[in-house]
Short mmCIF file of C-alpha atoms and ligand atoms in Angstrom, two decimals:
data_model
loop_
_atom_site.label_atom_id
_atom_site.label_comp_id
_atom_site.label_asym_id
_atom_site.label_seq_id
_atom_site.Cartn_x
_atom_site.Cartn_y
_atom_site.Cartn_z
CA UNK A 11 -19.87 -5.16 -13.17
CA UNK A 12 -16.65 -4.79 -15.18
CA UNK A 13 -16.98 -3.42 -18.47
CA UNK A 14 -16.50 -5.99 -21.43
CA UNK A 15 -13.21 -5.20 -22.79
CA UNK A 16 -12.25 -5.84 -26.72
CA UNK A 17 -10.07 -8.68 -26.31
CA UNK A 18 -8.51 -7.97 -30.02
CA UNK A 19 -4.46 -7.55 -29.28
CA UNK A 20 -4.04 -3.83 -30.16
CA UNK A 21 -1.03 -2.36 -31.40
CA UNK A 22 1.78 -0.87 -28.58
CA UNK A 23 5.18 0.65 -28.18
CA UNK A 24 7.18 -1.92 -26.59
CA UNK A 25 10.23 -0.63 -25.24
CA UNK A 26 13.62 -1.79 -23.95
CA UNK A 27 12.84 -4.86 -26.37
CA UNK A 28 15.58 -5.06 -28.72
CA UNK A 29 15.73 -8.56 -30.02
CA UNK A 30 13.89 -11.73 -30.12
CA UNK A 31 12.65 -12.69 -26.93
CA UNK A 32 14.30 -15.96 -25.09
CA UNK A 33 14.04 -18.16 -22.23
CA UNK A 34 11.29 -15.61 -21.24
CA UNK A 35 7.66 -15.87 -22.07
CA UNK A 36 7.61 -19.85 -22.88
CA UNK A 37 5.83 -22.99 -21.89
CA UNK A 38 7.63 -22.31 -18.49
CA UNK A 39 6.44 -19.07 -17.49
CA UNK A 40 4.85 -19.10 -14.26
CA UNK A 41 2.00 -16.14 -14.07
CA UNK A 42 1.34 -14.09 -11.70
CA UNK A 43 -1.70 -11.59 -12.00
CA UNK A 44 -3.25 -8.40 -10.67
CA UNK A 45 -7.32 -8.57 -9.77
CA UNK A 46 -9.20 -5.10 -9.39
CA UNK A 47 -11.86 -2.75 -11.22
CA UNK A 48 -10.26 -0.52 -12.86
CA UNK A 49 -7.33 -1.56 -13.57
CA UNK A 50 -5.75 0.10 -16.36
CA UNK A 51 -3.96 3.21 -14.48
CA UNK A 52 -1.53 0.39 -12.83
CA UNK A 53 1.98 1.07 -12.42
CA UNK A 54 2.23 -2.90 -10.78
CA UNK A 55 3.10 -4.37 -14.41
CA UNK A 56 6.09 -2.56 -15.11
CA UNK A 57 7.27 -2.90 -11.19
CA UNK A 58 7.15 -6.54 -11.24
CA UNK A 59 7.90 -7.83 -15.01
CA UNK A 60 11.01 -5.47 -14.97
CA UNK A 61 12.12 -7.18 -11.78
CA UNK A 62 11.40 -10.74 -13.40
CA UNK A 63 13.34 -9.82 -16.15
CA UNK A 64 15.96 -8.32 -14.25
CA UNK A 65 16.69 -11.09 -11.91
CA UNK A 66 16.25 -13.66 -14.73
CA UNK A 67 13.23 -15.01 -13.74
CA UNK A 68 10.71 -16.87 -15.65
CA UNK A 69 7.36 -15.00 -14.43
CA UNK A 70 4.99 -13.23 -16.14
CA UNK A 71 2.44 -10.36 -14.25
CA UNK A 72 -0.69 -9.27 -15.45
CA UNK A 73 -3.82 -7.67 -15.09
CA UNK A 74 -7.04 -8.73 -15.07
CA UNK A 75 -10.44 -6.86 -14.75
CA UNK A 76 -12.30 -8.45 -11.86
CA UNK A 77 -14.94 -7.10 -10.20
CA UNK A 78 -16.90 -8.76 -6.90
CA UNK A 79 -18.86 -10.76 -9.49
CA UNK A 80 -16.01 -11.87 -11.14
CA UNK A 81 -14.22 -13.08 -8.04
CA UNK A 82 -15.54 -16.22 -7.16
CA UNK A 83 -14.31 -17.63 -10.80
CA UNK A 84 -11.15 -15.65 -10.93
CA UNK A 85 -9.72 -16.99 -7.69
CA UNK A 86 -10.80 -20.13 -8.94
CA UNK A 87 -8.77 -19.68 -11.72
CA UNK A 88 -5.63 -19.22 -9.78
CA UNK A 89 -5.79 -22.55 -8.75
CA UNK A 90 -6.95 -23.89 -12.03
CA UNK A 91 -4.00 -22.62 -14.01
CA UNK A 92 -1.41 -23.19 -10.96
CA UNK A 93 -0.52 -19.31 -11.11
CA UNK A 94 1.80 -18.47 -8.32
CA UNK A 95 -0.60 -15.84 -7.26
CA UNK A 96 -2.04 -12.80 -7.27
CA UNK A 97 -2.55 -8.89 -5.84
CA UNK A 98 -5.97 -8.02 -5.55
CA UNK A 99 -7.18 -4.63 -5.44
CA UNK A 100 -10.70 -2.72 -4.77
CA UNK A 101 -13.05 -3.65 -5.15
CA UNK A 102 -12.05 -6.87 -3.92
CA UNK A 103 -9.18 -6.75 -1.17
CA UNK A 104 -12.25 -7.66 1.71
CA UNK A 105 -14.43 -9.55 -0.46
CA UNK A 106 -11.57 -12.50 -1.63
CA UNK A 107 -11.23 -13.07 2.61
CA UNK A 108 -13.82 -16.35 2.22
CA UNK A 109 -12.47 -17.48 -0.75
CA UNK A 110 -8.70 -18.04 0.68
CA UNK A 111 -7.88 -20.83 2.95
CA UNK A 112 -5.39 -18.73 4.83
CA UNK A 113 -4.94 -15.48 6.18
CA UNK A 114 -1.56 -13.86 7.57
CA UNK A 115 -1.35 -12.11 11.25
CA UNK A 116 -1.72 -8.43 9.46
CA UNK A 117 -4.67 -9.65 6.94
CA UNK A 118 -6.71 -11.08 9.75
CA UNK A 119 -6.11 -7.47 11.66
CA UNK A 120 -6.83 -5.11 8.90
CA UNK A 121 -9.63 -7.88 7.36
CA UNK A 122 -8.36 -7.39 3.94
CA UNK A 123 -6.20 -8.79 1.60
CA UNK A 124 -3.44 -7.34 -1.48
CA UNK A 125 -1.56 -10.29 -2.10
CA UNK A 126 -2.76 -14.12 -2.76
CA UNK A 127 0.19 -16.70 -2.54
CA UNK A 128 -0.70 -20.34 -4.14
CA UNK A 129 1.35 -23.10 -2.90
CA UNK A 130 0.18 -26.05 -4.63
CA UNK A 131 -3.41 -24.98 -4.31
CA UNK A 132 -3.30 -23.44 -1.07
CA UNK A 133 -4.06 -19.86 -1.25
CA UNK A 134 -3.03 -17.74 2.06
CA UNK A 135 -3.89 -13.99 1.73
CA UNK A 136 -1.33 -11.21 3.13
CA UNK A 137 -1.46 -7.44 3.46
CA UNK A 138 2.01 -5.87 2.01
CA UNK A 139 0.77 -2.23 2.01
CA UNK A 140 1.74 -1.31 5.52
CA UNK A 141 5.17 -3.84 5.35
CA UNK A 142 5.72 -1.67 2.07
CA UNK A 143 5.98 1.85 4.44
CA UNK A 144 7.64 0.20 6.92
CA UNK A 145 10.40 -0.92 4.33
CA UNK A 146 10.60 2.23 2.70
CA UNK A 147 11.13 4.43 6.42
CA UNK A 148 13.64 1.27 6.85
CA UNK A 149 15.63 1.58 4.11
CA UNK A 150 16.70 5.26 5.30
CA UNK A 151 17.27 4.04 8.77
CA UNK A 152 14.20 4.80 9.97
CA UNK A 153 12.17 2.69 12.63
CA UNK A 154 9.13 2.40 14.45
CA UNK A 155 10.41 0.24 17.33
CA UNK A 156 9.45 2.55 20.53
CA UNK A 157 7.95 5.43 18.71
CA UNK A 158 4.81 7.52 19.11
CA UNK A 159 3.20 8.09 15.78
CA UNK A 160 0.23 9.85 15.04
CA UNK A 161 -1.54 8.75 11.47
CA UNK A 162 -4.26 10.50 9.76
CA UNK A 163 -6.54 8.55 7.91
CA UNK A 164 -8.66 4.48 8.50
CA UNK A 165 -8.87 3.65 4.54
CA UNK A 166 -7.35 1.03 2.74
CA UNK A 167 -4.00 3.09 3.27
CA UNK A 168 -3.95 3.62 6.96
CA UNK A 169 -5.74 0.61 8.17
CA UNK A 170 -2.30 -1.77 6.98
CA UNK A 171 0.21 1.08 8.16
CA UNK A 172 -1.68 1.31 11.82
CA UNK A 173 -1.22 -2.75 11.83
CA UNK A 174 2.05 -3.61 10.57
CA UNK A 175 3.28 -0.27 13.19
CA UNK A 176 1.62 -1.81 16.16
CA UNK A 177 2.90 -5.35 15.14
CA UNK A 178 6.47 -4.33 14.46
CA UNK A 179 6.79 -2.67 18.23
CA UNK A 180 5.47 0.57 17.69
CA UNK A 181 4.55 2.05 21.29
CA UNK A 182 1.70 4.58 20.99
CA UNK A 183 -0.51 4.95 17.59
CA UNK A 184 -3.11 8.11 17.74
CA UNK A 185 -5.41 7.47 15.09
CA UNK A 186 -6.78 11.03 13.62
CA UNK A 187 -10.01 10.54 11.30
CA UNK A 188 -13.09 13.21 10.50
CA UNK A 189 -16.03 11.69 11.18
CA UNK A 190 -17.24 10.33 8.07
CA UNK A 191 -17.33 6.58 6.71
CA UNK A 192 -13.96 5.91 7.74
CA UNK A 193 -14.75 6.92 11.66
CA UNK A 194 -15.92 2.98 12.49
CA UNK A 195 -13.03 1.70 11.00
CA UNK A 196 -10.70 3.95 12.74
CA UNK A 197 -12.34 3.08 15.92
CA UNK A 198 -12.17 -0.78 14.70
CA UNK A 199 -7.99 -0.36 13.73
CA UNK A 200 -7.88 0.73 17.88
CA UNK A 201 -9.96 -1.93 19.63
CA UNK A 202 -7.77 -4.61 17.46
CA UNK A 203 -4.29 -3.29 17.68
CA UNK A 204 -4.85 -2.83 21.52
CA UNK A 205 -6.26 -6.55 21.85
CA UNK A 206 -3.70 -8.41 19.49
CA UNK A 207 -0.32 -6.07 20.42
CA UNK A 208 1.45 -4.00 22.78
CA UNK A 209 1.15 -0.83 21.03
CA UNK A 210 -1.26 1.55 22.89
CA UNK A 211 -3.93 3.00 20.21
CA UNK A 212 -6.30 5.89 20.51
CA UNK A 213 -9.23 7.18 18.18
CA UNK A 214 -9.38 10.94 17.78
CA UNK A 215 -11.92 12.97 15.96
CA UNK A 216 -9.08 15.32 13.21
CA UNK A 217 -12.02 17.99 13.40
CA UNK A 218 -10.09 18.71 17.05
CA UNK A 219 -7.26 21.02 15.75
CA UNK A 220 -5.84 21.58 18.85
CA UNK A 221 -5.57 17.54 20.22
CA UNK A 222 -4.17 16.97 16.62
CA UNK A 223 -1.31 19.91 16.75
CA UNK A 224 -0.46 18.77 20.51
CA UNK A 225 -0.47 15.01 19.30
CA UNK A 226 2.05 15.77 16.24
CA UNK A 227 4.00 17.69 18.52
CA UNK A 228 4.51 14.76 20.86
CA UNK A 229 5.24 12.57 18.22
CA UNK A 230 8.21 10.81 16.17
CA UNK A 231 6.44 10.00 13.20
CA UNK A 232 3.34 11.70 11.50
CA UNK A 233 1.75 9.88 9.02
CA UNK A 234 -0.81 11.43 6.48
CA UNK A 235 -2.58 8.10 4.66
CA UNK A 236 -5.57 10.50 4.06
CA UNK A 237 -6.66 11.33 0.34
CA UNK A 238 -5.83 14.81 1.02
CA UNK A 239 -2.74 15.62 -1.25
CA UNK A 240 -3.57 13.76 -3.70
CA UNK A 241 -5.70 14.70 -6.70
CA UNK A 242 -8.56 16.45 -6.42
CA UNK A 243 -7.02 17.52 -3.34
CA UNK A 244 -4.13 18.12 -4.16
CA UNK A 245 -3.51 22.12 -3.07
CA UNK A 246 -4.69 20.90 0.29
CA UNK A 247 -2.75 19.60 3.50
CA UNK A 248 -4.40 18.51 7.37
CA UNK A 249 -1.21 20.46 8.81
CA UNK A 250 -0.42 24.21 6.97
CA UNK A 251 1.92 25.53 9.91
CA UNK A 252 5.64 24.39 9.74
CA UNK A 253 5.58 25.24 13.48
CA UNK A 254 3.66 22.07 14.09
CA UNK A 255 6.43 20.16 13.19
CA UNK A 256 9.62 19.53 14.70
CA UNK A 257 12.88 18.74 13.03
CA UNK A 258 14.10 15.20 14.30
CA UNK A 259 10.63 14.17 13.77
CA UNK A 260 9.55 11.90 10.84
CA UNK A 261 7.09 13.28 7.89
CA UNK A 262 5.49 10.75 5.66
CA UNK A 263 2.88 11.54 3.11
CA UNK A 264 1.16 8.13 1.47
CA UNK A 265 0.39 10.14 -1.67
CA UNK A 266 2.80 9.84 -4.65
CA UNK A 267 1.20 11.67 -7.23
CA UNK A 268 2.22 14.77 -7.14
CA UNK A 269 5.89 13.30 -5.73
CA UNK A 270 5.93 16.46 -3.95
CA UNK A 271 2.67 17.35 -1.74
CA UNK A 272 1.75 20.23 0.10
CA UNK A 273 2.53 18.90 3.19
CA UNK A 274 5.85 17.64 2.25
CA UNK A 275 6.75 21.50 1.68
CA UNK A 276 5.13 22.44 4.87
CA UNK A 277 6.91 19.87 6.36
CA UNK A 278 10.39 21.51 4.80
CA UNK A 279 10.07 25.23 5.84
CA UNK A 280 9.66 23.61 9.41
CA UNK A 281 12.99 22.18 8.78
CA UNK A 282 12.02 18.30 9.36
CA UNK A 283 14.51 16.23 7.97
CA UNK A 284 13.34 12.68 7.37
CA UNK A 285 10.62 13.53 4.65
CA UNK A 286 8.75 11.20 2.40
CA UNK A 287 6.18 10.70 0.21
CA UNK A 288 4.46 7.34 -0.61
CA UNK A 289 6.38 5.74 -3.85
CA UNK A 290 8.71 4.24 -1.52
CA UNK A 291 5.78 2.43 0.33
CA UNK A 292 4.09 1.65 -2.97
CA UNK A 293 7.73 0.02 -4.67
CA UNK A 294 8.17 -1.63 -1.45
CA UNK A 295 4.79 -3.24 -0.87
CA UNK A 296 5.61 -4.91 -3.99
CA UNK A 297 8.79 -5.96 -3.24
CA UNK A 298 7.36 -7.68 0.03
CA UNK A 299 4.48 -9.23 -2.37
CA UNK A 300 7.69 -10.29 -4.96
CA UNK A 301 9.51 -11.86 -2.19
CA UNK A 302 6.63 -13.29 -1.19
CA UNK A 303 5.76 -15.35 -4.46
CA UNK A 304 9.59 -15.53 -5.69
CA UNK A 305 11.09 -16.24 -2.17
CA UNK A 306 13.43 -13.12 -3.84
CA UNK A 307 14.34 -9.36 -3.01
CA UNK A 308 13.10 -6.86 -5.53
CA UNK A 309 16.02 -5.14 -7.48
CA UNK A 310 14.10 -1.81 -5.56
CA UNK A 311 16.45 1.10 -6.51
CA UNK A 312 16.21 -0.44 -10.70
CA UNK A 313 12.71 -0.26 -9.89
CA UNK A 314 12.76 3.28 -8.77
CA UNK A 315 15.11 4.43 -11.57
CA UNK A 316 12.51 3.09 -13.97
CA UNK A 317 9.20 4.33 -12.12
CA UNK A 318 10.69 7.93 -11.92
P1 LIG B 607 -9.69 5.36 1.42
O1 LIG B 607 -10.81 5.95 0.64
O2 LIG B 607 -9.75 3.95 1.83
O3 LIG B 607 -9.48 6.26 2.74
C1 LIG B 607 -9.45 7.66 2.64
C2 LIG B 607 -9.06 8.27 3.99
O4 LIG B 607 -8.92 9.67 3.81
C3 LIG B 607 -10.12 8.07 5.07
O5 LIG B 607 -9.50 7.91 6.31
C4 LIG B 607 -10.91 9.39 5.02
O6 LIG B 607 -11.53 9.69 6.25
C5 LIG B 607 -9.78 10.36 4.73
N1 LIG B 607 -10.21 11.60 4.07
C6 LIG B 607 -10.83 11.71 2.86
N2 LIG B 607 -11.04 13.02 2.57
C7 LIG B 607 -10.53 13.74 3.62
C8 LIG B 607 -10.45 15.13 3.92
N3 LIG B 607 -10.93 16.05 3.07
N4 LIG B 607 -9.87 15.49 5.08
C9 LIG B 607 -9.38 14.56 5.93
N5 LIG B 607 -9.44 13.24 5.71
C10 LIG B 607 -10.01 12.83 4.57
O7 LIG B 607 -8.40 5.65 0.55
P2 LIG B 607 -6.96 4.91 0.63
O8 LIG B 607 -6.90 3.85 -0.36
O9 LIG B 607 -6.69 4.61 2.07
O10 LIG B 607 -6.00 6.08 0.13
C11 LIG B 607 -5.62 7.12 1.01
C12 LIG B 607 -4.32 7.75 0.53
O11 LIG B 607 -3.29 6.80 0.52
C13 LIG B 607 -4.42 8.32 -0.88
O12 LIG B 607 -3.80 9.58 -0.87
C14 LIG B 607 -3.62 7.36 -1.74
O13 LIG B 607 -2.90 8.04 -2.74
C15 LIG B 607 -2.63 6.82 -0.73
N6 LIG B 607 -2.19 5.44 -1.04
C16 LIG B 607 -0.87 5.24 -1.20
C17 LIG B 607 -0.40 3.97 -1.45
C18 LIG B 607 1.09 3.76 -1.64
O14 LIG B 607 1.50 2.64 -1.93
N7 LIG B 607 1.89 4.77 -1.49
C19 LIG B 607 -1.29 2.89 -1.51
C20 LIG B 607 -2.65 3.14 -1.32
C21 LIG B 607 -3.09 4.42 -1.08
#
């Protein structure tokens, strides 16, 4: 159950506001909102009201504190106020599923949702989180048409990156996970992507050092959509030896916070030269949900400049 928040307006810096606010915020303003518990670390707010504002368009994004129990009258909502839509976050991105009338190719794979789109009270439910990698490997000429990958990780991460791969021609996804509550789901990603695609997918247990070192070594892309980087893990990588690695290879990390991980360095002493870490993928999984509601592209590299 969310906590009850003091809806008093409280006092805040606003900048970049420099004058009296027009043709922005009015009886036009279409609204587009963000659905999750918690909710107040977002970065999604600034992403998408400084692309409104920068591409002149009259839309307004913001959060709201929803929890599973809140769902039910929240979605009802968007249709109720004619909002243009909505991201949803955890704990809800399975739980909305019932609620939509629609679900996209990649939502019905992964069986969760991150982006509601209402067209005149329809609601169909997409998955922009795996789109959002693919964009950001694309935007620095980077594909996976053909390629063998092999991704660490079956969360909420991995789950939309294994999809949108296997949908977008990828040819072979290995699918490393320890054997804890994610193990199912990894096995789940492999049974679906291997029914609905083309893209061969195998399970492997990461707790096999020796499959997972010959795997990366076979491989064009490794992916690491694991919490491991990422705080409180953050002194920690699943691959310490550059020697793993190979230089024409691609090195992704999901984690932007640090910018720079652990594995990212490890990933530089072996000399690899297409390196990334996840704020591309989380910049451009908005700009697919943007597009998505404002038929638009996302001004991405403003964006960056700003979420630096
Ligand atoms: P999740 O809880 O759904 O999944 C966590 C995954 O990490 C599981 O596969 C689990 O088995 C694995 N894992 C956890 N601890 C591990 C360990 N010690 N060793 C090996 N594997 C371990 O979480 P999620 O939402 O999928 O997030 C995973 C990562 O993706 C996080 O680092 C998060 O920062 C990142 N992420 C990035 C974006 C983005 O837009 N860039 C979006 C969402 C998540």
């Amino acid at each position: 159950m969310a906590d009850e928040r003091n809806n008093d307006i409280e006092e805040t810096t606003i900048k970049g506001v420099n004058g009296p606010i027009t043709g922005w915020l009015d009886g036009h303003t279409i609204l587009v909102g963000l659905m999750a518990y918690p909710i107040r670390h977002t970065m999604s707010p600034t992403m998408h009201n400084n692309a409104f504002a920068k591409l002149g368009l009259n839309g307004a994004y913001l959060c709201f504190e929803i929890d599973n129990e809140k769902l039910p009258g929240a979605i009802d909502a968007i249709r109720t106020l004619d909002m243009r839509g909505s991201n949803v976050s955890m704990p809800n991105k399975k739980k909305v599923i019932p609620y939509l009338d629609k679900l996209d190719k990649t939502s019905q794979m992964c069986d969760a949702v991150n982006t509601i789109v209402n067209d005149h009270g329809v609601l169909t439910g997409y998955t922009t989180d795996g789109m959002g990698w693919l964009r950001s490997l694309n935007k620095d000429g980077q594909d996976v048409k053909g390629k063998v990958i092999t991704l660490a990780g079956a969360g909420g991460a991995a789950t939309p990156i294994a999809v949108t791969a296997s949908l977008s021609g990828a040819k072979e996804i290995r699918i490393f996970n320890l054997n804890d509550d994610k193990w199912e789901q990894a096995v789940k990603n492999v049974d679906t992507i291997n029914k609905e695609t083309d893209c061969v997918a195998t399970v492997h247990h990461l707790e096999d050092r020796e499959d997972f070192k010959k795997s990366i070594a076979e491989s064009d892309i490794y992916c690491d959509a694991t919490s491991v980087g990422m705080n409180p893990l953050q002194d920690q990588t699943l691959v310490d030896d550059p020697s793993w690695f190979h230089e024409d290879m691609v090195v992704s990390d999901t984690v932007y916070a640090p910018r720079k991980t652990k594995l990212m360095e490890v990933a530089e002493k072996a000399g690899v030269k297409h390196i990334y870490n996840g704020i591309g993928m989380m910049i451009e999984q908005g700009a697919a949900a943007f597009k998505l509601w404002t038929g638009k592209e996302m001004p991405t590299d403003y964006i960056q400049e700003i979420m630096d």
